[in-house]
Amino acid sequence: MNIIFVVDILLSGRGGMETALSLIYHELKQRHNVIVILKGKSEDSTWEEGINTRVLSQKMSDSIPRNVLLNIYSAALANVMKDLLPMDIIVSTGPTGVKAASMAVERLNVQVPVVSWLHFNLDFYYRFFEDLRAADGHLAISEGNLKDLQCVFPEKQNKLVYNPVKFDNVTYVTRPSHPVFLYVGRLAEVKNVDHIIKALSPLQKNHFELHIIGDGKEYEPLLELSHQLGIQERIIWHGWQQKPWDTVPCVTSLLLTSDTEPFGLVLIEALSRGIPVVSSNCKYGPREIVNSSNGWLYEPNDLEQLTSILGRIMDSGQPSPSPEACRESVRKYAVQSIAEQFEQALLDIAMKRAIQHE
């Protein structure tokens, strides 16, 4: 197949979408011709290495009227796509790309199915449901999102395809002699990193470390909070790291305290390295990943429960899952398997569209 990915936002180059797209791309390109059309240049283009990309030269601001934006975007896409014909299927990472891609194929007077591959929970896109109706099908990255898609778009082909993780050449992370907790991700309000600091604060009689890998606008408030609670000496701030899993050699557990997670790729990445996880039971991803064989869930915003779990881990009163059990629990997310499911979902959607248009 000739598969075209359309990325309709400007990427930082450091997010989960880039990781998932890169893994899927490199697996699919072994059997298909795959091209990625970017809305603009990534802030950090390292993730694009080895990926066949086209970057739209047309400047587009989200502040302009929606109909004008879609006309400009679809024209820019059509200008690139005319040199990529024939196209078998288009996969967009967002609703604007879905609508603009459907308009672009109309401009080119070709019949090409368009599929959405959303990386946020569906309610994040509530203002753009009409744009998403232009898709022939939708790929959901969690069961929760699949159920939402089936409720809002029951007439469409909605398929569950989890985000992938790389298992090849991934080694176990060593368990330390004293508790070492790790957070990897954006320092954004929705991630609730302050909950980690607040939950650990009552446990300072214990010897532990908290390593935080990531950057964002919440860094200064979080740093100030750590000083207010007198916990600053226990926290090591690493900033953003190209290879986060090589930054901290020994880890007891990964912590994730988000308000919402469409999937929770960082949980899979940690577990594949044998690291147990502690996560909020937020919608939707964590509850589909975390269980008694690989970690602990706590109710969102229940800091007492989080403190209790962390305290038991420190006191060794709660046996930690083995590295082997952690890795085995997420083997189904291996990129080779996920890419096959991704490929089959695209074929099913394309087939149904072809039947409908006979």
Short mmCIF file of C-alpha atoms in Angstrom, two decimals:
data_model
loop_
_atom_site.label_atom_id
_atom_site.label_comp_id
_atom_site.label_asym_id
_atom_site.label_seq_id
_atom_site.Cartn_x
_atom_site.Cartn_y
_atom_site.Cartn_z
CA MET A 1 0.00 0.00 0.00
CA ASN A 2 0.92 3.64 -0.45
CA ILE A 3 0.21 5.04 3.02
CA ILE A 4 0.23 8.78 3.72
CA PHE A 5 0.35 10.11 7.28
CA VAL A 6 -0.87 13.68 7.81
CA VAL A 7 0.28 15.39 11.01
CA ASP A 8 -1.93 18.43 11.54
CA ILE A 9 -0.15 20.06 14.48
CA LEU A 10 3.34 21.46 14.91
CA LEU A 11 5.36 18.86 16.80
CA SER A 12 7.89 19.44 19.55
CA GLY A 13 9.71 16.31 18.46
CA ARG A 14 9.68 15.05 22.04
CA GLY A 15 6.18 13.63 22.58
CA GLY A 16 4.46 10.29 22.61
CA MET A 17 2.90 10.92 19.20
CA GLU A 18 6.35 11.22 17.64
CA THR A 19 7.47 8.00 19.34
CA ALA A 20 4.40 6.03 18.21
CA LEU A 21 4.51 7.39 14.66
CA SER A 22 8.22 6.68 14.31
CA LEU A 23 7.85 3.08 15.50
CA ILE A 24 4.84 2.40 13.29
CA TYR A 25 6.49 4.07 10.28
CA HIS A 26 9.68 2.02 10.46
CA GLU A 27 7.74 -1.22 10.81
CA LEU A 28 5.25 -0.48 8.01
CA LYS A 29 7.90 0.74 5.56
CA GLN A 30 9.30 -2.78 5.41
CA ARG A 31 6.16 -3.78 3.47
CA HIS A 32 4.67 -0.53 2.19
CA ASN A 33 5.53 2.84 0.74
CA VAL A 34 5.00 5.29 3.62
CA ILE A 35 5.26 9.09 3.61
CA VAL A 36 4.62 11.55 6.45
CA ILE A 37 3.32 15.05 5.62
CA LEU A 38 4.09 17.52 8.41
CA LYS A 39 2.21 20.77 8.92
CA GLY A 40 5.51 22.50 9.65
CA LYS A 41 9.00 21.88 10.95
CA SER A 42 9.34 20.08 14.28
CA GLU A 43 11.04 22.01 17.08
CA ASP A 44 13.41 19.05 17.43
CA SER A 45 13.65 17.06 14.20
CA THR A 46 15.77 14.23 15.61
CA TRP A 47 12.74 11.92 15.65
CA GLU A 48 12.39 12.33 11.87
CA GLU A 49 15.68 10.54 11.12
CA GLY A 50 15.06 7.78 8.59
CA ILE A 51 11.48 8.94 7.94
CA ASN A 52 10.37 10.06 4.48
CA THR A 53 8.74 13.41 5.28
CA ARG A 54 7.25 16.31 3.35
CA VAL A 55 6.95 19.62 5.18
CA LEU A 56 4.25 22.03 4.04
CA SER A 57 5.74 25.40 3.15
CA GLN A 58 2.43 27.24 3.55
CA LYS A 59 2.23 29.14 6.85
CA MET A 60 -1.04 28.42 8.65
CA SER A 61 -2.29 30.05 11.82
CA ASP A 62 -5.05 28.43 13.90
CA SER A 63 -6.31 31.95 14.68
CA ILE A 64 -7.72 32.49 11.18
CA PRO A 65 -11.37 31.54 10.46
CA ARG A 66 -11.86 27.78 10.33
CA ASN A 67 -13.16 27.66 6.76
CA VAL A 68 -10.22 29.74 5.55
CA LEU A 69 -7.75 27.52 7.42
CA LEU A 70 -9.24 24.36 5.91
CA ASN A 71 -9.13 25.80 2.39
CA ILE A 72 -5.49 26.82 2.76
CA TYR A 73 -4.53 23.55 4.41
CA SER A 74 -6.34 21.36 1.88
CA ALA A 75 -4.79 23.26 -1.03
CA ALA A 76 -1.32 22.82 0.48
CA LEU A 77 -1.95 19.10 1.01
CA ALA A 78 -3.27 18.66 -2.52
CA ASN A 79 -0.17 20.38 -3.89
CA VAL A 80 2.03 17.80 -2.16
CA MET A 81 -0.26 14.81 -2.72
CA LYS A 82 -0.48 15.31 -6.48
CA ASP A 83 3.12 14.09 -6.67
CA LEU A 84 2.41 11.10 -4.43
CA LEU A 85 -0.33 9.50 -6.52
CA PRO A 86 -1.56 6.83 -6.42
CA MET A 87 -2.41 6.92 -2.69
CA ASP A 88 -4.14 3.95 -1.08
CA ILE A 89 -5.01 5.44 2.30
CA ILE A 90 -4.45 8.61 4.37
CA VAL A 91 -4.04 8.55 8.15
CA SER A 92 -4.40 11.84 10.02
CA THR A 93 -3.36 12.45 13.62
CA GLY A 94 -6.10 15.03 14.18
CA PRO A 95 -9.50 16.33 13.04
CA THR A 96 -8.17 19.28 11.04
CA GLY A 97 -6.00 16.92 9.05
CA VAL A 98 -8.95 14.58 8.48
CA LYS A 99 -11.13 17.32 7.03
CA ALA A 100 -8.33 18.96 5.05
CA ALA A 101 -7.18 15.61 3.63
CA SER A 102 -10.74 14.73 2.55
CA MET A 103 -10.98 18.13 0.84
CA ALA A 104 -7.57 17.59 -0.77
CA VAL A 105 -8.56 14.30 -2.39
CA GLU A 106 -11.70 15.99 -3.70
CA ARG A 107 -9.50 18.69 -5.23
CA LEU A 108 -7.43 15.96 -6.88
CA ASN A 109 -10.58 14.10 -7.99
CA VAL A 110 -9.36 10.79 -6.57
CA GLN A 111 -10.99 8.23 -4.28
CA VAL A 112 -8.81 7.69 -1.20
CA PRO A 113 -10.05 6.63 2.25
CA VAL A 114 -9.13 8.93 5.15
CA VAL A 115 -8.64 7.57 8.67
CA SER A 116 -8.17 9.36 11.98
CA TRP A 117 -5.51 8.25 14.48
CA LEU A 118 -6.17 10.43 17.53
CA HIS A 119 -3.65 10.71 20.35
CA PHE A 120 -5.85 12.48 22.88
CA ASN A 121 -9.12 11.40 24.45
CA LEU A 122 -12.10 12.07 22.21
CA ASP A 123 -13.60 14.74 24.47
CA PHE A 124 -10.51 16.85 23.74
CA TYR A 125 -11.82 17.20 20.17
CA TYR A 126 -15.49 17.93 20.97
CA ARG A 127 -15.47 21.14 18.90
CA PHE A 128 -14.27 19.25 15.83
CA PHE A 129 -16.65 16.29 15.66
CA GLU A 130 -17.98 17.47 12.30
CA ASP A 131 -14.46 17.44 10.87
CA LEU A 132 -13.97 13.90 12.19
CA ARG A 133 -17.17 12.79 10.41
CA ALA A 134 -15.25 13.24 7.15
CA ALA A 135 -13.16 10.19 8.07
CA ASP A 136 -14.00 6.75 6.70
CA GLY A 137 -12.80 5.18 9.94
CA HIS A 138 -11.06 5.82 13.22
CA LEU A 139 -8.17 4.15 15.03
CA ALA A 140 -8.47 4.20 18.84
CA ILE A 141 -5.39 3.84 21.04
CA SER A 142 -7.33 2.57 24.08
CA GLU A 143 -10.52 0.64 24.79
CA GLY A 144 -12.00 3.71 26.47
CA ASN A 145 -11.45 5.80 23.38
CA LEU A 146 -12.85 3.04 21.18
CA LYS A 147 -16.09 3.06 23.19
CA ASP A 148 -16.31 6.85 22.85
CA LEU A 149 -15.75 6.66 19.10
CA GLN A 150 -18.45 4.00 18.79
CA CYS A 151 -20.89 6.24 20.67
CA VAL A 152 -20.17 9.38 18.62
CA PHE A 153 -19.49 7.76 15.23
CA PRO A 154 -21.38 4.43 15.27
CA GLU A 155 -21.68 4.44 11.48
CA LYS A 156 -17.90 4.42 11.01
CA GLN A 157 -15.30 1.65 11.07
CA ASN A 158 -13.75 2.11 14.54
CA LYS A 159 -10.73 -0.06 15.29
CA LEU A 160 -8.66 -0.58 18.44
CA VAL A 161 -4.91 -0.37 17.80
CA TYR A 162 -2.77 0.32 20.84
CA ASN A 163 0.38 2.42 20.66
CA PRO A 164 3.52 0.30 20.26
CA VAL A 165 6.69 -0.17 22.26
CA LYS A 166 10.07 -1.37 21.08
CA PHE A 167 11.28 -4.59 22.70
CA ASP A 168 14.34 -5.39 20.58
CA ASN A 169 17.61 -4.58 22.37
CA VAL A 170 15.73 -3.14 25.35
CA THR A 171 17.49 -4.15 28.58
CA TYR A 172 16.17 -4.36 32.11
CA VAL A 173 16.74 -1.38 34.40
CA THR A 174 18.44 -2.39 37.65
CA ARG A 175 16.55 -2.23 40.94
CA PRO A 176 18.35 0.04 43.47
CA SER A 177 19.24 -0.73 47.10
CA HIS A 178 17.11 2.20 48.31
CA PRO A 179 13.85 3.60 46.81
CA VAL A 180 14.37 5.58 43.60
CA PHE A 181 11.22 6.93 41.99
CA LEU A 182 11.06 8.24 38.45
CA TYR A 183 8.78 10.58 36.50
CA VAL A 184 9.22 10.93 32.72
CA GLY A 185 7.08 13.40 30.78
CA ARG A 186 5.99 16.98 30.29
CA LEU A 187 5.89 19.32 33.25
CA ALA A 188 2.33 20.36 32.48
CA GLU A 189 -0.64 21.01 34.75
CA VAL A 190 -2.57 17.99 33.44
CA LYS A 191 0.30 15.70 34.53
CA ASN A 192 -0.08 16.64 38.24
CA VAL A 193 3.61 16.28 39.03
CA ASP A 194 2.90 18.35 42.15
CA HIS A 195 0.91 15.35 43.43
CA ILE A 196 4.10 13.27 43.39
CA ILE A 197 5.96 15.87 45.44
CA LYS A 198 3.07 16.29 47.89
CA ALA A 199 2.59 12.52 48.28
CA LEU A 200 6.28 11.96 49.02
CA SER A 201 6.55 14.87 51.44
CA PRO A 202 5.16 12.98 54.51
CA LEU A 203 7.63 10.14 53.85
CA GLN A 204 10.85 12.10 54.33
CA LYS A 205 11.89 9.95 57.30
CA ASN A 206 12.71 7.37 54.64
CA HIS A 207 15.78 7.47 52.42
CA PHE A 208 14.57 7.91 48.84
CA GLU A 209 15.20 9.83 45.63
CA LEU A 210 12.81 11.30 43.06
CA HIS A 211 14.18 11.78 39.55
CA ILE A 212 12.18 14.01 37.22
CA ILE A 213 12.92 13.88 33.49
CA GLY A 214 11.10 16.44 31.35
CA ASP A 215 10.54 20.14 30.93
CA GLY A 216 7.62 22.53 30.66
CA LYS A 217 6.00 25.63 32.09
CA GLU A 218 5.32 23.98 35.46
CA TYR A 219 9.02 23.64 36.30
CA GLU A 220 9.34 26.86 38.35
CA PRO A 221 6.13 26.29 40.38
CA LEU A 222 7.18 22.69 41.05
CA LEU A 223 10.65 23.77 42.14
CA GLU A 224 9.13 26.33 44.49
CA LEU A 225 6.75 23.70 45.90
CA SER A 226 9.64 21.35 46.63
CA HIS A 227 11.32 24.09 48.68
CA GLN A 228 8.09 24.92 50.50
CA LEU A 229 7.73 21.28 51.54
CA GLY A 230 11.42 20.91 52.36
CA ILE A 231 11.82 18.02 49.96
CA GLN A 232 14.12 19.72 47.44
CA GLU A 233 17.19 17.72 48.49
CA ARG A 234 15.44 14.47 47.49
CA ILE A 235 14.62 15.60 43.94
CA ILE A 236 16.97 15.46 40.96
CA TRP A 237 15.79 17.52 37.98
CA HIS A 238 17.21 16.22 34.70
CA GLY A 239 15.29 18.38 32.21
CA TRP A 240 14.35 16.86 28.88
CA GLN A 241 16.56 13.96 27.79
CA GLN A 242 16.93 12.42 24.35
CA LYS A 243 17.39 8.99 25.98
CA PRO A 244 15.48 9.17 29.27
CA TRP A 245 15.81 5.48 30.07
CA ASP A 246 19.62 5.75 30.04
CA THR A 247 19.60 8.74 32.40
CA VAL A 248 18.79 7.02 35.71
CA PRO A 249 20.62 3.67 36.03
CA CYS A 250 18.54 2.21 38.88
CA VAL A 251 14.79 2.67 39.41
CA THR A 252 12.32 1.26 41.95
CA SER A 253 9.14 2.47 40.27
CA LEU A 254 7.84 4.87 37.62
CA LEU A 255 5.16 7.32 38.77
CA LEU A 256 2.35 8.76 36.64
CA THR A 257 -0.20 11.09 38.25
CA SER A 258 -2.11 12.49 35.27
CA ASP A 259 -5.68 13.80 35.18
CA THR A 260 -6.15 12.05 31.85
CA GLU A 261 -4.11 9.72 29.62
CA PRO A 262 -5.45 8.55 26.24
CA PHE A 263 -3.01 5.65 26.45
CA GLY A 264 0.01 6.07 28.74
CA LEU A 265 2.93 5.09 26.52
CA VAL A 266 5.45 5.89 29.26
CA LEU A 267 3.93 3.09 31.36
CA ILE A 268 4.56 0.58 28.58
CA GLU A 269 8.10 1.86 28.07
CA ALA A 270 8.87 1.49 31.78
CA LEU A 271 7.30 -1.96 32.10
CA SER A 272 9.17 -3.23 29.03
CA ARG A 273 12.35 -2.41 30.99
CA GLY A 274 11.15 -4.31 34.04
CA ILE A 275 10.19 -1.21 36.05
CA PRO A 276 6.97 -1.51 38.11
CA VAL A 277 4.59 1.44 37.80
CA VAL A 278 2.34 3.48 40.07
CA SER A 279 -0.37 5.36 38.17
CA SER A 280 -3.56 7.29 38.72
CA ASN A 281 -6.61 5.35 37.58
CA CYS A 282 -7.47 8.12 35.14
CA LYS A 283 -9.28 7.69 31.86
CA TYR A 284 -8.39 5.85 29.83
CA GLY A 285 -5.09 4.13 29.25
CA PRO A 286 -3.60 3.27 32.67
CA ARG A 287 -6.47 1.02 33.81
CA GLU A 288 -5.95 -1.06 30.64
CA ILE A 289 -2.22 -1.43 31.31
CA VAL A 290 -1.64 -1.54 35.08
CA ASN A 291 -2.66 -4.52 37.21
CA SER A 292 -1.43 -6.49 40.20
CA SER A 293 1.22 -8.23 38.09
CA ASN A 294 3.06 -5.02 37.20
CA GLY A 295 2.17 -2.21 39.60
CA TRP A 296 -0.45 -0.22 41.45
CA LEU A 297 -3.35 2.07 40.59
CA TYR A 298 -4.73 4.77 42.87
CA GLU A 299 -7.78 6.97 42.48
CA PRO A 300 -7.03 10.34 40.83
CA ASN A 301 -6.40 13.17 43.32
CA ASP A 302 -6.35 10.76 46.28
CA LEU A 303 -2.95 11.79 47.64
CA GLU A 304 -3.41 9.79 50.84
CA GLN A 305 -3.79 6.62 48.82
CA LEU A 306 -0.74 7.50 46.72
CA THR A 307 1.31 8.23 49.85
CA SER A 308 0.20 4.90 51.32
CA ILE A 309 1.32 2.96 48.22
CA LEU A 310 4.68 4.75 48.10
CA GLY A 311 5.17 4.21 51.82
CA ARG A 312 4.55 0.46 51.51
CA ILE A 313 7.00 0.28 48.61
CA MET A 314 9.64 2.05 50.71
CA ASP A 315 9.04 -0.18 53.74
CA SER A 316 9.14 -3.31 51.55
CA GLY A 317 5.71 -4.07 52.95
CA GLN A 318 4.39 -4.45 49.42
CA PRO A 319 6.34 -6.94 47.29
CA SER A 320 7.33 -5.44 43.95
CA PRO A 321 6.50 -7.28 40.74
CA SER A 322 9.49 -8.99 39.20
CA PRO A 323 11.21 -7.44 36.16
CA GLU A 324 10.21 -10.46 34.10
CA ALA A 325 6.55 -10.15 35.10
CA CYS A 326 6.56 -6.45 34.25
CA ARG A 327 7.98 -7.04 30.79
CA GLU A 328 5.73 -9.99 30.04
CA SER A 329 2.64 -7.96 30.98
CA VAL A 330 3.19 -5.59 28.05
CA ARG A 331 4.54 -7.96 25.43
CA LYS A 332 1.30 -7.62 23.43
CA TYR A 333 2.28 -4.00 22.72
CA ALA A 334 5.46 -4.99 20.84
CA VAL A 335 5.75 -2.89 17.69
CA GLN A 336 5.82 -5.88 15.33
CA SER A 337 2.43 -7.09 16.60
CA ILE A 338 0.90 -3.60 16.79
CA ALA A 339 2.05 -2.75 13.25
CA GLU A 340 0.29 -5.88 11.94
CA GLN A 341 -2.92 -4.80 13.70
CA PHE A 342 -2.48 -1.26 12.34
CA GLU A 343 -2.04 -2.60 8.83
CA GLN A 344 -5.08 -4.89 9.09
CA ALA A 345 -7.24 -2.07 10.43
CA LEU A 346 -6.31 0.12 7.45
CA LEU A 347 -7.07 -2.71 5.03
CA ASP A 348 -10.48 -3.34 6.65
CA ILE A 349 -11.43 0.35 6.49
CA ALA A 350 -10.25 0.65 2.88
CA MET A 351 -12.13 -2.50 1.90
CA LYS A 352 -15.40 -1.33 3.43
CA ARG A 353 -15.10 2.04 1.70
CA ALA A 354 -14.43 0.29 -1.64
CA ILE A 355 -17.57 -1.83 -1.20
CA GLN A 356 -19.66 1.21 -0.31
CA HIS A 357 -18.48 3.07 -3.43
CA GLU A 358 -19.03 0.21 -5.90
#
